[in-house]
């Protein structure tokens, strides 16, 4: 229809409204250059003045493009306000699930009348709904890392809330021996997932991880928890002092503030310290002070312990992991705490991630030099209480 190109905006609007029924927003959106500075809806309302007679006969019909959605923004906002009740957020963003059927209808009109440059329905809806919600919720709209994304289905008007994951820094103390740090694999399927473990591949044993997870899900009203450990301890270890720090990411948290009161269960004390503004950290340097209980087959002479203390004063050792990958770790200090005929208790300050049991035993040469290697004896950690964690320091303290 080339003759349409010469027609003015109002004449073209009249032509469109003769063929279709459009609401003010959907009509105005097709004429982005008509009367600058107006909203799509106001622009459409002006244009509609010229087409009023034709509209009157069609007024009971719903808008061809949006099916009346753009005229239902207020009740939709009311539904959203109700839904976000109890959800903590500082700022938000409105999104929409585009529906192909609606997009195609708008595309058809634009192609038929050669209309260019207009905003799509989705953008119009999200910005108009955002304005209404900003006033109702008294919170700003943010395009960068908003706390809450509210997504609306264009066709079914379904509302989905997506709170941004929360990254927190916390510390835990473990005051009783005999509990593993991480969830062991299911004993039946070895991690594959079976009926016994509900497909999770994890055993139901209570451990530090399961206690922390349960607590965080409850405290932040979230849907999932992912933990990044800062080092590890033995099942028989205690974690003392200010505790071991960890990072945890909580998905879909409806609560975003940190409660100051600590939580305790089965000798595990958890204190959430702060919400981190940065991304979920995957690797971080840390230094640990251990209390290590060592046993020996032979009598340990006092002089030999002095040798250990002197040798491991700021010493680099080579650590090899089970995959054969080597790294250098530093031992800053080694001090005798207690000495019996066939046992010693030491405090060791060293880089995090160094395997303490292997540093003592030198088993499979996984730490070189080891205490056993240096003194040419058969040292091993006490199986009942191998080592306790006295202090862990990180950059986030
Ligand atoms: Zn419409
Ligand atoms: Zn299983």
CSV table of C-alpha atoms and ligand atoms in Angstrom, one decimal:
chain,number,residue,atom,x,y,z
A,1,UNK,CA,0.0,0.0,0.0
A,2,UNK,CA,2.5,2.7,-1.1
A,3,UNK,CA,-0.2,5.5,-1.0
A,4,UNK,CA,-0.1,5.3,2.8
A,5,UNK,CA,3.4,6.6,3.0
A,6,UNK,CA,2.3,10.1,2.0
A,7,UNK,CA,-0.4,10.3,4.6
A,8,UNK,CA,0.1,12.2,7.8
A,9,UNK,CA,0.3,10.3,11.1
A,10,UNK,CA,-3.3,11.2,12.0
A,11,UNK,CA,-4.6,10.0,8.6
A,12,UNK,CA,-2.5,6.8,9.0
A,13,UNK,CA,-3.8,6.3,12.6
A,14,UNK,CA,-7.4,6.7,11.2
A,15,UNK,CA,-6.7,4.1,8.6
A,16,UNK,CA,-5.3,1.6,11.2
A,17,UNK,CA,-8.2,2.2,13.5
A,18,UNK,CA,-10.6,1.6,10.7
A,19,UNK,CA,-9.1,-1.9,10.2
A,20,UNK,CA,-8.2,-2.8,13.8
A,21,UNK,CA,-9.2,-1.9,17.3
A,22,UNK,CA,-6.2,-0.7,19.3
A,23,UNK,CA,-5.9,0.7,22.8
A,24,UNK,CA,-4.3,4.2,23.3
A,25,UNK,CA,-1.0,2.6,24.3
A,26,UNK,CA,-0.8,0.2,21.4
A,27,UNK,CA,-1.8,2.9,18.9
A,28,UNK,CA,0.6,5.6,20.3
A,29,UNK,CA,3.5,3.1,20.3
A,30,UNK,CA,3.3,2.9,16.5
A,31,UNK,CA,4.0,6.7,16.1
A,32,UNK,CA,7.2,7.4,18.1
A,33,UNK,CA,7.7,10.7,16.2
A,34,UNK,CA,4.3,12.1,16.8
A,35,UNK,CA,4.3,14.8,19.5
A,36,UNK,CA,7.6,14.2,21.2
A,37,UNK,CA,7.8,13.9,25.0
A,38,UNK,CA,4.6,12.1,25.5
A,39,UNK,CA,4.0,8.6,26.8
A,40,UNK,CA,2.8,6.1,24.2
A,41,UNK,CA,-0.6,6.1,25.9
A,42,UNK,CA,-1.0,9.9,25.7
A,43,UNK,CA,0.3,9.9,22.2
A,44,UNK,CA,-2.3,7.3,21.3
A,45,UNK,CA,-5.0,9.3,23.1
A,46,UNK,CA,-4.3,12.4,21.0
A,47,UNK,CA,-4.3,10.3,17.8
A,48,UNK,CA,-7.5,8.6,18.8
A,49,UNK,CA,-9.3,12.0,18.9
A,50,UNK,CA,-9.1,12.0,15.1
A,51,UNK,CA,-10.5,8.5,14.9
A,52,UNK,CA,-13.1,8.8,17.7
A,53,UNK,CA,-16.1,8.2,15.5
A,54,UNK,CA,-14.7,5.0,14.2
A,55,UNK,CA,-13.7,3.8,17.7
A,56,UNK,CA,-17.1,4.4,19.2
A,57,UNK,CA,-18.6,1.6,17.2
A,58,UNK,CA,-15.8,-0.7,18.3
A,59,UNK,CA,-15.4,0.4,21.9
A,60,UNK,CA,-16.6,-2.9,23.4
A,61,UNK,CA,-13.8,-4.8,21.6
A,62,UNK,CA,-10.5,-5.5,23.2
A,63,UNK,CA,-7.2,-4.2,21.8
A,64,UNK,CA,-6.0,-6.3,18.8
A,65,UNK,CA,-2.4,-6.3,20.0
A,66,UNK,CA,-2.4,-6.5,23.8
A,67,UNK,CA,-5.9,-7.9,24.4
A,68,UNK,CA,-6.5,-5.1,26.9
A,69,UNK,CA,-3.4,-5.7,29.0
A,70,UNK,CA,-2.1,-2.1,28.8
A,71,UNK,CA,-5.5,-1.0,30.3
A,72,UNK,CA,-5.1,-3.5,33.1
A,73,UNK,CA,-1.8,-2.2,34.5
A,74,UNK,CA,-3.3,-0.9,37.7
A,75,UNK,CA,-5.0,-4.1,38.8
A,76,UNK,CA,-1.8,-6.0,37.7
A,77,UNK,CA,0.3,-3.7,39.9
A,78,UNK,CA,-2.0,-4.4,42.8
A,79,UNK,CA,-1.5,-8.2,42.3
A,80,UNK,CA,2.3,-7.6,42.2
A,81,UNK,CA,2.3,-5.5,45.4
A,82,UNK,CA,0.4,-8.3,47.2
A,83,UNK,CA,2.8,-10.9,45.9
A,84,UNK,CA,6.0,-9.1,47.0
A,85,UNK,CA,4.7,-8.6,50.5
A,86,UNK,CA,7.3,-10.1,52.9
A,87,UNK,CA,10.0,-10.0,50.3
A,88,UNK,CA,13.0,-7.7,51.2
A,89,UNK,CA,14.5,-5.7,48.4
A,90,UNK,CA,16.0,-2.2,48.0
A,91,UNK,CA,15.4,-1.9,44.3
A,92,UNK,CA,13.7,-3.8,41.5
A,93,UNK,CA,13.2,-4.2,37.8
A,94,UNK,CA,10.1,-5.3,35.8
A,95,UNK,CA,10.6,-7.8,33.0
A,96,UNK,CA,8.2,-9.6,30.8
A,97,UNK,CA,7.9,-13.0,29.1
A,98,UNK,CA,7.3,-12.1,25.5
A,99,UNK,CA,4.5,-14.1,23.9
A,100,UNK,CA,5.1,-14.9,20.3
A,101,UNK,CA,1.3,-14.5,19.4
A,102,UNK,CA,1.3,-10.9,20.7
A,103,UNK,CA,4.6,-10.0,19.1
A,104,UNK,CA,3.4,-11.4,15.7
A,105,UNK,CA,0.2,-9.2,15.9
A,106,UNK,CA,2.3,-6.1,16.4
A,107,UNK,CA,4.7,-7.1,13.7
A,108,UNK,CA,1.8,-7.6,11.3
A,109,UNK,CA,0.5,-4.1,11.9
A,110,UNK,CA,3.9,-2.5,11.5
A,111,UNK,CA,4.6,-4.4,8.3
A,112,UNK,CA,1.1,-3.6,6.8
A,113,UNK,CA,1.3,0.1,7.4
A,114,UNK,CA,5.1,0.4,7.1
A,115,UNK,CA,5.6,1.8,10.6
A,116,UNK,CA,9.1,2.0,12.0
A,117,UNK,CA,11.0,2.8,15.2
A,118,UNK,CA,8.2,2.1,17.6
A,119,UNK,CA,8.9,0.5,21.0
A,120,UNK,CA,7.7,-3.1,21.3
A,121,UNK,CA,4.8,-4.0,23.5
A,122,UNK,CA,7.1,-5.7,26.0
A,123,UNK,CA,9.2,-2.6,26.5
A,124,UNK,CA,6.1,-0.4,26.8
A,125,UNK,CA,4.6,-2.7,29.4
A,126,UNK,CA,7.7,-3.1,31.6
A,127,UNK,CA,8.4,0.7,31.7
A,128,UNK,CA,4.8,1.7,32.4
A,129,UNK,CA,4.4,-1.0,35.0
A,130,UNK,CA,7.7,0.0,36.5
A,131,UNK,CA,6.5,3.6,36.9
A,132,UNK,CA,3.4,2.5,38.7
A,133,UNK,CA,5.2,0.1,41.0
A,134,UNK,CA,7.9,2.6,41.8
A,135,UNK,CA,5.2,4.9,43.2
A,136,UNK,CA,3.3,2.1,45.0
A,137,UNK,CA,6.3,0.3,46.5
A,138,UNK,CA,8.3,3.5,47.1
A,139,UNK,CA,11.4,1.8,45.8
A,140,UNK,CA,13.6,2.7,42.8
A,141,UNK,CA,13.8,0.8,39.5
A,142,UNK,CA,17.3,-0.4,38.9
A,143,UNK,CA,18.8,-1.8,35.7
A,144,UNK,CA,22.0,-2.9,37.3
A,145,UNK,CA,21.9,-5.8,39.7
A,146,UNK,CA,18.4,-5.1,41.2
A,147,UNK,CA,17.6,-7.0,44.3
A,148,UNK,CA,14.3,-8.2,42.8
A,149,UNK,CA,13.2,-8.9,39.2
A,150,UNK,CA,9.5,-9.1,38.7
A,151,UNK,CA,8.6,-10.9,35.5
A,152,UNK,CA,5.1,-10.7,34.0
A,153,UNK,CA,3.7,-13.1,31.4
A,154,UNK,CA,2.2,-11.0,28.6
A,155,UNK,CA,-0.5,-13.5,27.8
A,156,UNK,CA,-1.4,-15.2,31.1
A,157,UNK,CA,-0.3,-12.2,33.4
A,158,UNK,CA,1.5,-14.7,35.6
A,159,UNK,CA,3.9,-13.0,38.0
A,160,UNK,CA,7.3,-14.6,38.8
A,161,UNK,CA,9.5,-13.1,41.5
A,162,UNK,CA,13.3,-13.6,41.1
A,163,UNK,CA,15.3,-12.3,44.0
A,164,UNK,CA,19.0,-11.8,43.2
A,165,UNK,CA,21.1,-14.5,44.9
A,166,UNK,CA,22.7,-13.3,48.2
A,167,UNK,CA,26.3,-13.9,48.9
A,168,UNK,CA,27.1,-14.0,52.6
A,169,UNK,CA,30.2,-14.4,54.7
A,170,UNK,CA,29.8,-16.4,57.9
A,171,UNK,CA,31.8,-18.3,60.5
A,172,UNK,CA,31.1,-21.5,62.4
A,173,UNK,CA,32.6,-23.2,65.4
A,174,UNK,CA,32.4,-26.9,65.9
A,175,UNK,CA,32.5,-27.8,69.6
A,176,UNK,CA,32.0,-31.6,69.4
A,177,UNK,CA,34.1,-34.3,67.7
A,178,UNK,CA,32.7,-36.9,65.4
A,179,UNK,CA,30.8,-35.0,62.7
A,180,UNK,CA,31.9,-34.7,59.1
A,181,UNK,CA,32.3,-31.3,57.6
A,182,UNK,CA,30.7,-32.1,54.2
A,183,UNK,CA,27.7,-34.3,53.3
A,184,UNK,CA,29.1,-37.7,52.5
A,185,UNK,CA,28.0,-39.5,49.3
A,186,UNK,CA,25.0,-41.9,49.5
A,187,UNK,CA,26.3,-45.3,50.6
A,188,UNK,CA,24.0,-47.1,48.2
A,189,UNK,CA,24.5,-45.3,44.9
A,190,UNK,CA,27.9,-43.5,45.6
A,191,UNK,CA,26.6,-40.2,44.4
A,192,UNK,CA,24.6,-41.3,41.3
A,193,UNK,CA,21.2,-40.8,42.9
A,194,UNK,CA,18.9,-43.6,44.0
A,195,UNK,CA,15.5,-44.1,45.8
A,196,UNK,CA,17.3,-44.3,49.2
A,197,UNK,CA,18.8,-40.8,48.8
A,198,UNK,CA,15.8,-39.3,46.9
A,199,UNK,CA,18.0,-38.9,43.8
A,200,UNK,CA,20.3,-36.4,45.6
A,201,UNK,CA,23.3,-38.8,45.7
A,202,UNK,CA,24.0,-37.5,49.2
A,203,UNK,CA,23.8,-39.4,52.5
A,204,UNK,CA,21.3,-38.1,55.1
A,205,UNK,CA,24.0,-38.0,57.8
A,206,UNK,CA,24.0,-34.8,59.9
A,207,UNK,CA,27.1,-32.9,59.2
A,208,UNK,CA,28.4,-29.3,59.4
A,209,UNK,CA,27.2,-28.7,55.8
A,210,UNK,CA,23.7,-29.9,56.3
A,211,UNK,CA,23.3,-27.9,59.5
A,212,UNK,CA,24.5,-24.7,57.8
A,213,UNK,CA,22.3,-25.3,54.8
A,214,UNK,CA,19.2,-25.8,56.8
A,215,UNK,CA,19.9,-22.8,58.9
A,216,UNK,CA,20.5,-20.5,55.9
A,217,UNK,CA,17.5,-21.7,54.0
A,218,UNK,CA,15.4,-20.8,57.0
A,219,UNK,CA,17.1,-17.5,58.0
A,220,UNK,CA,17.0,-16.1,54.4
A,221,UNK,CA,13.8,-17.8,53.3
A,222,UNK,CA,15.7,-19.1,50.2
A,223,UNK,CA,15.3,-21.9,47.8
A,224,UNK,CA,18.9,-23.2,47.6
A,225,UNK,CA,22.3,-22.9,49.2
A,226,UNK,CA,25.8,-23.3,47.7
A,227,UNK,CA,28.8,-23.2,50.0
A,228,UNK,CA,32.4,-22.3,49.2
A,229,UNK,CA,34.5,-23.7,52.0
A,230,UNK,CA,37.6,-22.0,53.2
A,231,UNK,CA,39.6,-25.0,54.0
A,232,UNK,CA,38.5,-28.3,55.5
A,233,UNK,CA,38.7,-30.2,58.8
A,234,UNK,CA,38.6,-33.8,59.9
A,235,UNK,CA,35.5,-35.5,61.2
A,236,UNK,CA,37.3,-35.7,64.6
A,237,UNK,CA,38.5,-32.0,64.5
A,238,UNK,CA,37.1,-29.2,66.6
A,239,UNK,CA,36.8,-25.7,65.1
A,240,UNK,CA,37.6,-23.2,67.8
A,241,UNK,CA,38.4,-19.5,68.2
A,242,UNK,CA,36.3,-17.3,66.0
A,243,UNK,CA,35.5,-20.3,63.8
A,244,UNK,CA,36.0,-21.2,60.2
A,245,UNK,CA,34.8,-18.7,57.7
A,246,UNK,CA,32.8,-19.8,54.6
A,247,UNK,CA,31.0,-18.1,51.8
A,248,UNK,CA,27.5,-19.1,51.0
A,249,UNK,CA,25.3,-18.2,48.1
A,250,UNK,CA,21.5,-18.3,48.7
A,251,UNK,CA,19.3,-18.5,45.7
A,252,UNK,CA,15.9,-16.7,45.7
A,253,UNK,CA,16.2,-15.2,49.2
A,254,UNK,CA,13.1,-13.4,50.4
A,255,UNK,CA,15.0,-12.1,53.4
A,256,UNK,CA,18.2,-10.1,52.7
A,257,UNK,CA,19.2,-8.8,56.1
A,258,UNK,CA,21.6,-10.5,58.5
A,259,UNK,CA,20.3,-11.4,62.0
A,260,UNK,CA,22.9,-10.7,64.7
A,261,UNK,CA,21.9,-13.7,66.9
A,262,UNK,CA,24.0,-16.8,66.4
A,263,UNK,CA,22.4,-20.2,65.6
A,264,UNK,CA,23.5,-23.5,67.4
A,265,UNK,CA,22.7,-27.1,66.6
A,266,UNK,CA,24.6,-30.2,67.8
A,267,UNK,CA,27.7,-28.3,68.8
A,268,UNK,CA,27.9,-26.3,65.5
A,269,UNK,CA,27.6,-22.6,66.2
A,270,UNK,CA,26.9,-20.4,63.2
A,271,UNK,CA,27.3,-16.6,63.1
A,272,UNK,CA,26.5,-14.8,59.9
A,273,UNK,CA,28.8,-11.8,59.6
A,274,UNK,CA,27.9,-9.9,56.5
A,275,UNK,CA,26.3,-9.7,53.1
A,276,UNK,CA,29.0,-9.4,50.4
A,277,UNK,CA,28.5,-7.0,47.6
A,278,UNK,CA,31.0,-8.9,45.4
A,279,UNK,CA,30.4,-12.0,43.2
A,280,UNK,CA,30.5,-15.4,44.8
A,281,UNK,CA,34.2,-15.9,45.5
A,282,UNK,CA,35.6,-19.2,44.3
A,283,UNK,CA,39.2,-19.0,45.5
A,284,UNK,CA,40.8,-17.1,48.3
A,285,UNK,CA,44.0,-17.1,50.3
A,286,UNK,CA,43.8,-17.9,54.0
A,287,UNK,CA,46.1,-18.7,56.9
A,288,UNK,CA,45.3,-21.3,59.6
A,289,UNK,CA,46.5,-21.9,63.1
A,290,UNK,CA,46.2,-25.6,64.1
A,291,UNK,CA,46.6,-27.5,67.3
A,292,UNK,CA,48.0,-30.9,66.2
A,293,UNK,CA,48.2,-34.1,68.2
A,294,UNK,CA,51.1,-36.3,67.1
A,295,UNK,CA,51.9,-39.9,68.1
A,296,UNK,CA,55.1,-41.8,67.5
A,297,UNK,CA,56.2,-45.4,67.7
A,298,UNK,CA,59.5,-44.4,69.3
A,299,UNK,CA,60.4,-42.1,72.2
A,300,UNK,CA,60.6,-38.4,71.1
A,301,UNK,CA,63.6,-36.6,72.4
A,302,UNK,CA,63.3,-32.9,73.5
A,303,UNK,CA,66.1,-31.8,71.2
A,304,UNK,CA,64.4,-33.1,68.2
A,305,UNK,CA,61.4,-30.9,68.8
A,306,UNK,CA,63.6,-27.9,68.9
A,307,UNK,CA,64.9,-29.0,65.5
A,308,UNK,CA,61.3,-28.9,64.2
A,309,UNK,CA,60.6,-25.5,65.6
A,310,UNK,CA,63.8,-24.0,64.1
A,311,UNK,CA,63.4,-25.7,60.8
A,312,UNK,CA,59.7,-24.8,60.2
A,313,UNK,CA,60.2,-21.1,61.0
A,314,UNK,CA,58.9,-19.5,57.7
A,315,UNK,CA,59.6,-22.5,55.5
A,316,UNK,CA,58.2,-23.4,52.1
A,317,UNK,CA,57.0,-27.0,51.6
A,318,UNK,CA,55.9,-28.8,48.4
A,319,UNK,CA,52.4,-30.2,48.6
A,320,UNK,CA,51.1,-32.7,46.0
A,321,UNK,CA,47.4,-33.5,45.8
A,322,UNK,CA,45.8,-36.8,45.0
A,323,UNK,CA,45.7,-35.9,41.3
A,324,UNK,CA,49.5,-35.4,41.3
A,325,UNK,CA,49.4,-31.6,41.1
A,326,UNK,CA,52.0,-29.8,43.2
A,327,UNK,CA,51.9,-26.4,44.8
A,328,UNK,CA,54.1,-24.5,47.3
A,329,UNK,CA,52.8,-23.8,50.8
A,330,UNK,CA,54.3,-21.8,53.6
A,331,UNK,CA,54.6,-22.9,57.2
A,332,UNK,CA,55.1,-19.8,59.3
A,333,UNK,CA,55.5,-21.2,62.7
A,334,UNK,CA,55.6,-24.4,64.7
A,335,UNK,CA,55.6,-24.4,68.5
A,336,UNK,CA,55.6,-27.2,71.1
A,337,UNK,CA,52.5,-27.1,73.4
A,338,UNK,CA,52.9,-30.4,75.2
A,339,UNK,CA,55.3,-33.3,75.3
A,340,UNK,CA,54.9,-36.9,76.5
A,341,UNK,CA,57.2,-39.9,75.9
A,342,UNK,CA,55.6,-41.0,72.6
A,343,UNK,CA,53.4,-38.0,71.8
A,344,UNK,CA,53.7,-34.3,71.1
A,345,UNK,CA,51.2,-31.5,70.8
A,346,UNK,CA,52.1,-28.7,68.4
A,347,UNK,CA,50.6,-25.4,67.2
A,348,UNK,CA,51.2,-24.9,63.5
A,349,UNK,CA,50.6,-21.7,61.6
A,350,UNK,CA,50.6,-22.3,57.8
A,351,UNK,CA,48.9,-21.4,54.5
A,352,UNK,CA,45.4,-22.8,54.2
A,353,UNK,CA,44.9,-25.9,52.1
A,354,UNK,CA,48.0,-27.7,53.4
A,355,UNK,CA,47.2,-31.2,54.4
A,356,UNK,CA,48.1,-31.4,58.1
A,357,UNK,CA,48.0,-35.2,58.4
A,358,UNK,CA,50.4,-35.5,55.4
A,359,UNK,CA,52.6,-32.7,56.7
A,360,UNK,CA,53.0,-34.8,59.9
A,361,UNK,CA,53.3,-38.3,58.4
A,362,UNK,CA,54.9,-37.6,55.0
A,363,UNK,CA,52.7,-40.4,53.7
A,364,UNK,CA,53.2,-41.0,49.9
A,365,UNK,CA,55.5,-38.0,50.0
A,366,UNK,CA,52.5,-35.8,49.5
A,367,UNK,CA,54.1,-33.0,51.6
A,368,UNK,CA,57.9,-32.5,51.4
A,369,UNK,CA,59.6,-32.2,53.7
A,370,UNK,CA,57.3,-33.7,56.4
A,371,UNK,CA,57.9,-33.9,60.1
A,372,UNK,CA,58.5,-37.6,59.9
A,373,UNK,CA,61.0,-37.1,57.0
A,374,UNK,CA,62.9,-34.4,58.8
A,375,UNK,CA,63.3,-36.4,62.1
A,376,UNK,CA,63.5,-39.8,60.4
A,377,UNK,CA,60.7,-41.2,62.5
A,378,UNK,CA,57.2,-42.6,62.1
A,379,UNK,CA,54.9,-39.7,63.1
A,380,UNK,CA,51.2,-39.8,62.6
A,381,UNK,CA,48.2,-37.7,63.9
A,382,UNK,CA,46.2,-39.1,66.8
A,383,UNK,CA,43.2,-40.8,65.1
A,384,UNK,CA,40.9,-39.8,67.9
A,385,UNK,CA,41.7,-36.1,67.8
A,386,UNK,CA,44.1,-35.4,64.9
A,387,UNK,CA,44.0,-31.6,64.8
A,388,UNK,CA,41.8,-28.7,65.8
A,389,UNK,CA,41.4,-25.4,64.1
A,390,UNK,CA,42.3,-22.5,66.4
A,391,UNK,CA,42.2,-19.6,64.0
A,392,UNK,CA,41.5,-18.9,60.3
A,393,UNK,CA,42.2,-15.5,58.8
A,394,UNK,CA,41.1,-14.3,55.3
A,395,UNK,CA,41.0,-11.0,53.4
A,396,UNK,CA,37.3,-10.6,54.3
A,397,UNK,CA,37.9,-10.1,58.0
B,1,LIG,ZN1,-3.2,-2.6,23.4
B,2,LIG,ZN1,21.7,-42.9,46.7
